[in-house]
Amino acid sequence: ALATRITRAWVAAAGEELERLKDRDEIVQAMIWLRHIVYEQPTRPHLEVQLGYLLGNLNLTGRQHLCAEVWLAFVYKRQRNVSRARSLLQKVFEEAARLGAIAPLAEERVFLSELVEQQRIGGYLEISAPVRQVLRRLRDGGLPNSALGAQNGLSRRETKVLVMISEGSSNKFIANALGLSEATVKFHLTNAYRKLGCTRRREAISAVRALGLVG
């Protein structure tokens, strides 16, 4: 049975304990809770330290290690440390290219989308050929392609919001994910609808797919 001692409260208070976890189920449960915390509170004090302890755990699988590094890059970005975010993300992508491990990254689209849309990060990543290949494969699988959006007059934020509604996200979910108010999400959608010549959500989703903004 899945260990019950690994609660959100336990993970939120954990430090070196994350590095010492050995049981496979406990590691999985701790990572589930830590992912929630990264998603909801990326600027939480000492979160990068907790992730560092987790990454120091020798019992993590290669897949788990890649995912945790993506979360750490996201935390760096939200904490306005762009140089560390992009250096770590380049390392993650190069390792994924070497291992052919694209699937774990695809599962972290909610974090990667925001990271690669930041010009100082996305532009930096494009310099490396192996990284470009990984980015291409991720975009083929549904990671937003901001360049295509720009060709159609859409801003990066409008492109992101459109991609998220095409994946079935509600305005409330999008607002929470992007750190916006629901009113701001509606504002971006209204502008995007106008640029695409759409009046309804369903029409916009069809347009997004037709334009190749999602796979």
CSV table of C-alpha atoms in Angstrom, one decimal:
chain,number,residue,atom,x,y,z
A,1,ALA,CA,0.0,0.0,0.0
A,2,LEU,CA,1.1,3.5,-0.7
A,3,ALA,CA,2.8,5.0,2.3
A,4,THR,CA,0.6,7.4,4.2
A,5,ARG,CA,3.3,9.2,6.2
A,6,ILE,CA,4.3,11.2,3.2
A,7,THR,CA,1.6,13.9,3.4
A,8,ARG,CA,1.7,17.4,1.9
A,9,ALA,CA,2.5,18.8,5.4
A,10,TRP,CA,5.4,16.3,5.7
A,11,VAL,CA,6.8,17.3,2.3
A,12,ALA,CA,6.4,21.0,2.9
A,13,ALA,CA,8.5,20.7,6.1
A,14,ALA,CA,11.0,18.3,4.7
A,15,GLY,CA,14.7,19.0,4.0
A,16,GLU,CA,17.4,16.4,4.1
A,17,GLU,CA,14.6,13.8,4.6
A,18,LEU,CA,13.9,14.1,0.9
A,19,GLU,CA,17.5,13.0,0.1
A,20,ARG,CA,17.2,10.0,2.4
A,21,LEU,CA,13.9,8.5,1.0
A,22,LYS,CA,14.5,4.9,-0.2
A,23,ASP,CA,11.1,3.4,-0.6
A,24,ARG,CA,9.9,3.7,-4.2
A,25,ASP,CA,6.3,4.5,-3.2
A,26,GLU,CA,7.4,7.1,-0.7
A,27,ILE,CA,9.5,8.8,-3.3
A,28,VAL,CA,6.6,8.8,-5.8
A,29,GLN,CA,4.2,10.3,-3.2
A,30,ALA,CA,6.8,12.9,-2.1
A,31,MET,CA,7.3,13.9,-5.7
A,32,ILE,CA,3.5,14.2,-6.3
A,33,TRP,CA,3.2,16.6,-3.4
A,34,LEU,CA,6.3,18.5,-4.3
A,35,ARG,CA,5.1,19.0,-7.8
A,36,HIS,CA,1.8,20.5,-6.4
A,37,ILE,CA,3.8,22.9,-4.2
A,38,VAL,CA,6.0,24.0,-7.2
A,39,TYR,CA,2.9,24.6,-9.3
A,40,GLU,CA,1.0,26.5,-6.7
A,41,GLN,CA,3.8,28.3,-4.7
A,42,PRO,CA,6.9,28.5,-7.0
A,43,THR,CA,8.2,31.5,-5.0
A,44,ARG,CA,7.9,29.7,-1.6
A,45,PRO,CA,11.1,30.3,0.5
A,46,HIS,CA,13.7,27.5,0.4
A,47,LEU,CA,11.7,25.5,-2.3
A,48,GLU,CA,14.9,25.4,-4.5
A,49,VAL,CA,16.7,23.9,-1.5
A,50,GLN,CA,14.1,21.2,-1.0
A,51,LEU,CA,14.4,20.3,-4.7
A,52,GLY,CA,18.1,20.2,-4.3
A,53,TYR,CA,17.8,17.6,-1.6
A,54,LEU,CA,15.4,15.6,-3.7
A,55,LEU,CA,17.8,15.7,-6.7
A,56,GLY,CA,20.5,14.5,-4.4
A,57,ASN,CA,18.5,11.3,-3.7
A,58,LEU,CA,20.4,8.5,-5.4
A,59,ASN,CA,17.3,6.3,-5.4
A,60,LEU,CA,15.5,8.5,-8.0
A,61,THR,CA,15.1,7.0,-11.5
A,62,GLY,CA,16.5,8.9,-14.4
A,63,ARG,CA,12.9,9.9,-15.4
A,64,GLN,CA,12.2,11.3,-11.9
A,65,HIS,CA,15.5,13.2,-11.9
A,66,LEU,CA,14.6,14.9,-15.3
A,67,CYS,CA,11.2,15.9,-14.0
A,68,ALA,CA,12.5,17.3,-10.7
A,69,GLU,CA,15.1,19.4,-12.7
A,70,VAL,CA,12.3,20.9,-14.8
A,71,TRP,CA,10.5,21.9,-11.6
A,72,LEU,CA,13.7,23.5,-10.3
A,73,ALA,CA,14.2,25.4,-13.5
A,74,PHE,CA,10.6,26.7,-13.2
A,75,VAL,CA,11.2,27.8,-9.6
A,76,TYR,CA,14.4,29.6,-10.7
A,77,LYS,CA,12.4,31.4,-13.5
A,78,ARG,CA,9.6,32.4,-11.1
A,79,GLN,CA,12.2,33.7,-8.6
A,80,ARG,CA,13.6,35.8,-11.5
A,81,ASN,CA,16.9,33.9,-11.7
A,82,VAL,CA,16.7,33.4,-15.5
A,83,SER,CA,20.4,32.6,-16.0
A,84,ARG,CA,20.1,29.6,-13.7
A,85,ALA,CA,16.8,28.5,-15.1
A,86,ARG,CA,18.0,28.4,-18.7
A,87,SER,CA,21.4,26.8,-17.9
A,88,LEU,CA,19.6,24.0,-16.0
A,89,LEU,CA,16.9,23.6,-18.7
A,90,GLN,CA,19.7,23.3,-21.4
A,91,LYS,CA,21.3,20.5,-19.3
A,92,VAL,CA,17.9,18.8,-18.9
A,93,PHE,CA,17.2,18.9,-22.7
A,94,GLU,CA,20.7,17.8,-23.6
A,95,GLU,CA,20.4,14.8,-21.2
A,96,ALA,CA,16.9,14.0,-22.6
A,97,ALA,CA,18.4,14.1,-26.2
A,98,ARG,CA,21.2,11.8,-25.1
A,99,LEU,CA,18.8,9.3,-23.5
A,100,GLY,CA,16.0,9.7,-26.0
A,101,ALA,CA,13.8,10.5,-23.0
A,102,ILE,CA,11.1,12.9,-24.4
A,103,ALA,CA,8.1,11.4,-22.7
A,104,PRO,CA,9.0,12.6,-19.2
A,105,LEU,CA,9.4,16.1,-20.5
A,106,ALA,CA,6.1,16.0,-22.3
A,107,GLU,CA,4.4,15.3,-19.0
A,108,GLU,CA,5.8,18.6,-17.6
A,109,ARG,CA,4.3,20.8,-20.3
A,110,VAL,CA,2.6,23.0,-17.7
A,111,PHE,CA,6.1,24.1,-16.5
A,112,LEU,CA,8.0,23.9,-19.8
A,113,SER,CA,5.5,26.0,-21.8
A,114,GLU,CA,6.1,29.0,-19.5
A,115,LEU,CA,9.9,28.4,-19.5
A,116,VAL,CA,10.4,28.2,-23.2
A,117,GLU,CA,8.1,31.1,-24.0
A,118,GLN,CA,10.4,33.4,-22.0
A,119,GLN,CA,12.5,34.9,-24.8
A,120,ARG,CA,15.7,34.9,-22.7
A,121,ILE,CA,15.3,31.2,-22.1
A,122,GLY,CA,13.7,30.0,-25.3
A,123,GLY,CA,16.1,32.0,-27.5
A,124,TYR,CA,19.1,30.7,-25.4
A,125,LEU,CA,18.0,27.1,-25.9
A,126,GLU,CA,17.7,27.4,-29.7
A,127,ILE,CA,21.5,27.8,-29.9
A,128,SER,CA,22.1,24.1,-29.2
A,129,ALA,CA,21.3,21.6,-32.0
A,130,PRO,CA,20.4,18.7,-29.6
A,131,VAL,CA,18.1,21.0,-27.6
A,132,ARG,CA,16.4,22.3,-30.8
A,133,GLN,CA,15.6,18.7,-31.7
A,134,VAL,CA,14.0,18.1,-28.3
A,135,LEU,CA,12.0,21.3,-28.5
A,136,ARG,CA,10.8,20.3,-32.0
A,137,ARG,CA,9.7,17.0,-30.8
A,138,LEU,CA,7.9,18.5,-27.8
A,139,ARG,CA,6.1,21.0,-30.0
A,140,ASP,CA,5.1,18.2,-32.3
A,141,GLY,CA,3.5,16.7,-29.2
A,142,GLY,CA,1.6,19.8,-28.2
A,143,LEU,CA,4.1,22.3,-26.6
A,144,PRO,CA,3.0,25.7,-27.8
A,145,ASN,CA,4.8,27.1,-30.8
A,146,SER,CA,5.0,30.8,-30.1
A,147,ALA,CA,6.6,31.5,-33.5
A,148,LEU,CA,3.5,30.2,-35.3
A,149,GLY,CA,1.3,32.3,-33.0
A,150,ALA,CA,3.3,35.4,-33.7
A,151,GLN,CA,2.9,34.9,-37.5
A,152,ASN,CA,-0.9,35.2,-36.9
A,153,GLY,CA,-0.6,38.3,-34.8
A,154,LEU,CA,-1.0,36.6,-31.5
A,155,SER,CA,1.1,37.5,-28.5
A,156,ARG,CA,2.9,34.9,-26.5
A,157,ARG,CA,0.3,35.1,-23.7
A,158,GLU,CA,-2.6,34.8,-26.1
A,159,THR,CA,-1.0,31.8,-27.8
A,160,LYS,CA,-0.5,30.2,-24.4
A,161,VAL,CA,-4.1,30.8,-23.3
A,162,LEU,CA,-5.4,29.4,-26.6
A,163,VAL,CA,-3.4,26.3,-26.3
A,164,MET,CA,-4.6,25.7,-22.8
A,165,ILE,CA,-8.3,26.1,-23.7
A,166,SER,CA,-7.7,23.6,-26.6
A,167,GLU,CA,-6.5,21.2,-23.9
A,168,GLY,CA,-9.7,21.6,-22.0
A,169,SER,CA,-8.6,24.0,-19.3
A,170,SER,CA,-11.1,26.3,-17.7
A,171,ASN,CA,-10.5,30.1,-17.4
A,172,LYS,CA,-10.0,29.6,-13.6
A,173,PHE,CA,-7.4,26.9,-14.1
A,174,ILE,CA,-5.6,29.0,-16.7
A,175,ALA,CA,-5.6,32.0,-14.3
A,176,ASN,CA,-4.1,29.9,-11.5
A,177,ALA,CA,-1.5,28.3,-13.7
A,178,LEU,CA,-0.3,31.6,-15.2
A,179,GLY,CA,-0.7,33.7,-12.1
A,180,LEU,CA,-3.3,35.9,-13.7
A,181,SER,CA,-6.8,37.0,-12.7
A,182,GLU,CA,-9.8,35.4,-14.5
A,183,ALA,CA,-10.6,38.9,-15.9
A,184,THR,CA,-7.1,39.0,-17.5
A,185,VAL,CA,-7.6,35.6,-19.0
A,186,LYS,CA,-10.9,36.7,-20.5
A,187,PHE,CA,-9.1,39.8,-21.9
A,188,HIS,CA,-6.5,37.7,-23.6
A,189,LEU,CA,-9.1,35.4,-25.0
A,190,THR,CA,-11.2,38.3,-26.3
A,191,ASN,CA,-8.2,39.7,-28.1
A,192,ALA,CA,-7.2,36.3,-29.5
A,193,TYR,CA,-10.8,35.6,-30.7
A,194,ARG,CA,-10.8,39.0,-32.6
A,195,LYS,CA,-7.4,38.2,-34.2
A,196,LEU,CA,-8.6,34.8,-35.3
A,197,GLY,CA,-12.1,36.0,-36.4
A,198,CYS,CA,-13.8,33.8,-33.9
A,199,THR,CA,-16.7,34.4,-31.6
A,200,ARG,CA,-16.9,31.2,-29.6
A,201,ARG,CA,-14.5,29.0,-27.6
A,202,ARG,CA,-15.1,26.0,-29.9
A,203,GLU,CA,-14.3,28.1,-33.0
A,204,ALA,CA,-11.1,29.3,-31.4
A,205,ILE,CA,-10.1,25.7,-30.5
A,206,SER,CA,-10.7,24.6,-34.1
A,207,ALA,CA,-8.6,27.6,-35.3
A,208,VAL,CA,-5.7,26.8,-33.0
A,209,ARG,CA,-5.6,23.2,-34.3
A,210,ALA,CA,-5.9,24.4,-37.9
A,211,LEU,CA,-3.0,26.8,-37.4
A,212,GLY,CA,-0.8,24.1,-36.0
A,213,LEU,CA,-0.4,25.7,-32.6
A,214,VAL,CA,-0.9,22.4,-31.0
A,215,GLY,CA,-0.2,18.8,-32.2
